[in-house]
Amino acid sequence: MIENSFVCGSISSDIVPDIDEVVARLRVDKDFSLGSIKKCRDKLVKSLDIKYVGVKVDVSYPDKDVSDIGFGPVKSSLMYNKLKGCNKAFVFAVTLGHDVDRLLKRLSVTSVYEHYVVDALASSYAEKACDAAQNIIKGDMACYNRFSPGYGDISLEIQPKVLELLGAGKYINIVIGKNLLMSPTKSITAFMGIK
Amino acid sequence: MKNLREIIKNKRLYFDGGFGTVVQSMGLKNGEAPEMWNISNPDKVADVHRAYIQAGSNIITTNTFGVNREKYNNFKELITSAIDCAKKAVNGREDVFIAFDIGPTGRLLEPLGDLPFEDAVSIFSDSIKAAVSSGVDLIIIETMNDAYETKAAVVAAKENCDLPVFVTNVYDKSGKLMTGANPLAMISMLEGLGVDAIGMNCSFGPDVMLDIVDEFIKYSSLPIITNPNAGLPKVSDGQTYYDIDEKTFAGYMTELAKRGVSILGGCCGTTPEYIRETVFSTKDIPLRNIEPRDITVVSSYTHGVIIGDEPVLIGERINPTGKSKLKEALRINNMNYILNEGIKQADKGVHILDVNVGLPEIDEAEMMKNAVYSLQTVTNLPLQIDSASPKALEKAMRIYNGKPLINSVNGEKESMESVFPLVKKYGGVVIALTMDESGIPDNALDRLNIAQKIASVAKTYGIDKKDIVVDPLCMAVSSDSHGAMVTLESVRLLKEHGFKTSLGVSNVSFGLPERGKINSTFFANALENGLDCAIMNPFSESMMDVYYTYRVLHNLDFGCADYIDYVSSVEKTDKPVLKDSEITLYDAIVKGLKDSAVNSAKILLETEKPLDIINNQIIPALDKVGVDFENKKTYLPQLLISAECASLAFDIIKDAMPKDSINKEHAVILATVKGDIHDIGKNIVKVLLESFGFCVYDLGKDVSAEKICQSVKDTGCRLVGLSALMTTTVPSMEEAISMLHKEFSTPCVVVGGAVLNEEYASMINADKYCFDAMETVRFAKEFYNVK
């Protein structure tokens, strides 16, 4: 759990993504042989460098459908509803690291098949890493489900402020481009209201 | 007059400490940027500087860490104000230096990020020009966690002033920068660029720096700087504090000073008290005598390769001489082919990749720049930039991320005058060919003399002998029977005179049959005579045999581990033999078995015509897989691997076909539109189209409408496929379609991507929408009336 309202660290690369998540991202059925993609998974796992950073913030509601979690008011009915009136929340980010992007770039040249599979697997691993980070950060505190910028009417425009709030550039090396895409690309930011 | 470059050789200096930490205690509001105080509270800024001077700092960093034109329209005003504050505090003292502080832009450079290298140079240049006009004593480039951004800042500094340049980077606990560079890589690049002191700052506390500093001491010829944080940040009652106190900090800094660090200071969390304690604890520790390291090293953005410790292999395959496929790839700008050649050689274990794209009918300089840049996106091997064109060398050296190997300079005046300034400016180790205006000497002693002449002239440019590797040239024995012996004698003589050596080993056998036999024997002899670098073909088993056995016999392979790994992994290269149980090419493609597909294709070529193999095996197999995919009997991964098998088989069949039988009429231009960096979907379409025999011009991702139109003009292609995966980039697609329709009566534009559907496609005036890759292939076949 976050002590002193801030925490950052690493997550082991031996996490195992949910099989349903993998199947969905590969766009296959459950009878698809995942053993056939073991080589791809091994390549991905070698390149993982999973890091997370999280803060506990105060939450206020300046208006209906408007929430403020520390960097100014955010107009979003989804965010307002997801936070459910809680007065504290966790904000966190997790990333698989730059070597995954380098691997994907290399595979885009050598094998479209491996590129496709590793990309899908990496997205699954990112979600699993997010689960792991969430559990570390909240400890045994009861929280609402997590949600992220870009979901529903939560604009991606808030992403730079989220990353600045977390010090994500300094502590886990996530930066944001002018197109609002994060680098490393397999990075996730999320919020969780505390019950 | 302050001569800082001399002072740092003989005297320990002290940087100041954290600025944000101190001004927070002076009332800086939450969320307020410290640099704003240069204008709103200049007296307080000057007070901070005075406090550090009184504590013992003799290098004061201006309050400009976060200032650049990206963040502030009034960046010049902020910079000049910051310098004024520093000057007020220094008050004319000769023993205190003002360092213009440059921090990161906040954006990541391409290819991992979206900031072009030249834009970064421009951003830094604008800041430096403003600072230099106000008057500072040096530039400090700090807290950079990316080698490429660091290079951009140093290049900007060198192009806009003659001031000393100090650089400190942020290393993590594993001893690397965020984007992977280790200390040797940074030392190699930065010393090549001519900086005056290097080291580390920020990140973690001084304890972590203790683990890394020995690498700096071992490899660097420059004074070392360490400016650590006061440990890690913690938050309590809304306040941030750091977990290492002043005395503990000073204890670590004492150890760093004893290890050989010359310049000490602090970063986040440190205050004047930290500096005071550090000065007190270290002022009597003798300064390490900084000796130049006689190390020849080239580097990429992650690591360095030292030349001289043991043999270095330079992969020679990216060179169009005698390679028709590579020539064709260069002519049609098929960068993927070049990248694949690089990756395959890297997988074979070479240490450096030679890059030669010299072809008369192309713009070599532009191609070299693109090839070097692109190769560095897929491999972290250092590169040898190989060209006779100074323009090509310059373009590539400027954007190269690391310290390159440059091939080459020779003893002719014109050559040295054009190449040495580039090496001096951008850094590099240069291959020196032992030839001059009189030609190539026929004896070893005269070749040595040319090498010494080249080294002597290099010294006048400030290029040390350690940055020269001599190639005594290898003549073909078929035309010069003494050639090999003279070359071997030259290698031995050069080594005795302190030169590192390199050879293009396979030249010796030119014109003779069974070249491998001669090459490998010559290679072994050259190594015994002291050869350091071999430009060679890593796919030659006999050459690799020599390399691994040499290392075993010369005690360079601990436990013979590398040799054992090598012999276990060598594939048998016997001619493929058809067995009863061998599966057909059709089945290999349907089942996605790459090795079997390649094997089957080779065997079939012995008995069948190429076009029959394509029509009877490859195309039917792809049709079967495509139909199964559309009927949801197989999935996308299986479709892709089958397509790759078909592509591999097709490549083998193509080689056996007459050149003009490849139908460039059935061509497709593919691009992901401007602003969009997603290309998996496009790449899937590409591999399927190619496996069905279409010629594909892949323009890549983030492609402007202008570039797409230019490609249509250049190729005459009648079918263009555009993809977009972000809603924000659909307008770019619309723009490209509009431009294409306006400029050309053809082509037909087909679109696809996750954000599109029939309706959107129609709204943006696309000629056709395709839901997935197979539909695109069907449409292309229909368009070109291909059965």
PDB file of N, CA, C and O in Angstrom, chain B residues 107-110 113-123 148 152 373:
ATOM      1  N   ARG B 107      10.320  16.018 -23.989  1.00  0.00           N
ATOM      2  CA  ARG B 107       9.793  15.128 -25.019  1.00  0.00           C
ATOM      3  C   ARG B 107      10.861  14.097 -25.372  1.00  0.00           C
ATOM      4  O   ARG B 107      12.051  14.335 -25.198  1.00  0.00           O
ATOM      5  N   LEU B 108      10.411  12.979 -25.891  1.00  0.00           N
ATOM      6  CA  LEU B 108      11.342  11.914 -26.261  1.00  0.00           C
ATOM      7  C   LEU B 108      11.629  11.997 -27.756  1.00  0.00           C
ATOM      8  O   LEU B 108      10.723  12.197 -28.563  1.00  0.00           O
ATOM      9  N   LEU B 109      12.909  11.857 -28.102  1.00  0.00           N
ATOM     10  CA  LEU B 109      13.273  11.951 -29.512  1.00  0.00           C
ATOM     11  C   LEU B 109      12.812  10.730 -30.301  1.00  0.00           C
ATOM     12  O   LEU B 109      12.706   9.627 -29.759  1.00  0.00           O
ATOM     13  N   GLU B 110      12.570  10.952 -31.598  1.00  0.00           N
ATOM     14  CA  GLU B 110      12.303   9.840 -32.500  1.00  0.00           C
ATOM     15  C   GLU B 110      13.502   8.900 -32.493  1.00  0.00           C
ATOM     16  O   GLU B 110      14.632   9.355 -32.232  1.00  0.00           O
ATOM     17  N   GLY B 113      10.163   8.345 -29.483  1.00  0.00           N
ATOM     18  CA  GLY B 113       9.210   9.418 -29.229  1.00  0.00           C
ATOM     19  C   GLY B 113       8.824  10.093 -30.534  1.00  0.00           C
ATOM     20  O   GLY B 113       8.910   9.495 -31.608  1.00  0.00           O
ATOM     21  N   ASP B 114       8.438  11.393 -30.416  1.00  0.00           N
ATOM     22  CA  ASP B 114       7.963  12.088 -31.616  1.00  0.00           C
ATOM     23  C   ASP B 114       8.719  13.372 -31.913  1.00  0.00           C
ATOM     24  O   ASP B 114       8.287  14.155 -32.755  1.00  0.00           O
ATOM     25  N   LEU B 115       9.835  13.611 -31.227  1.00  0.00           N
ATOM     26  CA  LEU B 115      10.595  14.834 -31.483  1.00  0.00           C
ATOM     27  C   LEU B 115      11.751  14.518 -32.421  1.00  0.00           C
ATOM     28  O   LEU B 115      12.660  13.755 -32.072  1.00  0.00           O
ATOM     29  N   PRO B 116      11.764  15.104 -33.642  1.00  0.00           N
ATOM     30  CA  PRO B 116      12.888  14.858 -34.557  1.00  0.00           C
ATOM     31  C   PRO B 116      14.193  15.399 -33.982  1.00  0.00           C
ATOM     32  O   PRO B 116      14.202  16.412 -33.282  1.00  0.00           O
ATOM     33  N   PHE B 117      15.291  14.720 -34.296  1.00  0.00           N
ATOM     34  CA  PHE B 117      16.609  15.101 -33.790  1.00  0.00           C
ATOM     35  C   PHE B 117      16.920  16.561 -34.099  1.00  0.00           C
ATOM     36  O   PHE B 117      17.335  17.321 -33.219  1.00  0.00           O
ATOM     37  N   GLU B 118      16.706  16.988 -35.340  1.00  0.00           N
ATOM     38  CA  GLU B 118      17.068  18.351 -35.726  1.00  0.00           C
ATOM     39  C   GLU B 118      16.205  19.382 -34.993  1.00  0.00           C
ATOM     40  O   GLU B 118      16.675  20.483 -34.690  1.00  0.00           O
ATOM     41  N   ASP B 119      14.968  19.028 -34.693  1.00  0.00           N
ATOM     42  CA  ASP B 119      14.131  19.943 -33.905  1.00  0.00           C
ATOM     43  C   ASP B 119      14.709  20.107 -32.504  1.00  0.00           C
ATOM     44  O   ASP B 119      14.703  21.204 -31.939  1.00  0.00           O
ATOM     45  N   ALA B 120      15.182  19.009 -31.939  1.00  0.00           N
ATOM     46  CA  ALA B 120      15.799  19.077 -30.609  1.00  0.00           C
ATOM     47  C   ALA B 120      17.040  19.966 -30.647  1.00  0.00           C
ATOM     48  O   ALA B 120      17.249  20.812 -29.761  1.00  0.00           O
ATOM     49  N   VAL B 121      17.866  19.788 -31.672  1.00  0.00           N
ATOM     50  CA  VAL B 121      19.062  20.640 -31.803  1.00  0.00           C
ATOM     51  C   VAL B 121      18.655  22.105 -31.878  1.00  0.00           C
ATOM     52  O   VAL B 121      19.252  22.972 -31.243  1.00  0.00           O
ATOM     53  N   SER B 122      17.597  22.372 -32.638  1.00  0.00           N
ATOM     54  CA  SER B 122      17.131  23.747 -32.798  1.00  0.00           C
ATOM     55  C   SER B 122      16.628  24.332 -31.486  1.00  0.00           C
ATOM     56  O   SER B 122      16.920  25.487 -31.145  1.00  0.00           O
ATOM     57  N   ILE B 123      15.879  23.532 -30.725  1.00  0.00           N
ATOM     58  CA  ILE B 123      15.365  23.998 -29.423  1.00  0.00           C
ATOM     59  C   ILE B 123      16.517  24.366 -28.508  1.00  0.00           C
ATOM     60  O   ILE B 123      16.542  25.438 -27.885  1.00  0.00           O
ATOM     61  N   TYR B 148      20.360  10.153 -27.183  1.00  0.00           N
ATOM     62  CA  TYR B 148      20.123  10.923 -28.402  1.00  0.00           C
ATOM     63  C   TYR B 148      19.836  12.390 -28.079  1.00  0.00           C
ATOM     64  O   TYR B 148      20.344  13.284 -28.748  1.00  0.00           O
ATOM     65  N   ALA B 152      21.935  15.764 -29.107  1.00  0.00           N
ATOM     66  CA  ALA B 152      21.333  16.965 -29.706  1.00  0.00           C
ATOM     67  C   ALA B 152      21.765  18.215 -28.934  1.00  0.00           C
ATOM     68  O   ALA B 152      22.097  19.245 -29.524  1.00  0.00           O
ATOM     69  N   TYR B 373      19.789   5.772 -39.767  1.00  0.00           N
ATOM     70  CA  TYR B 373      18.717   6.055 -38.810  1.00  0.00           C
ATOM     71  C   TYR B 373      17.819   4.837 -38.636  1.00  0.00           C
ATOM     72  O   TYR B 373      17.502   4.417 -37.521  1.00  0.00           O
TER      73      TYR B 373
END
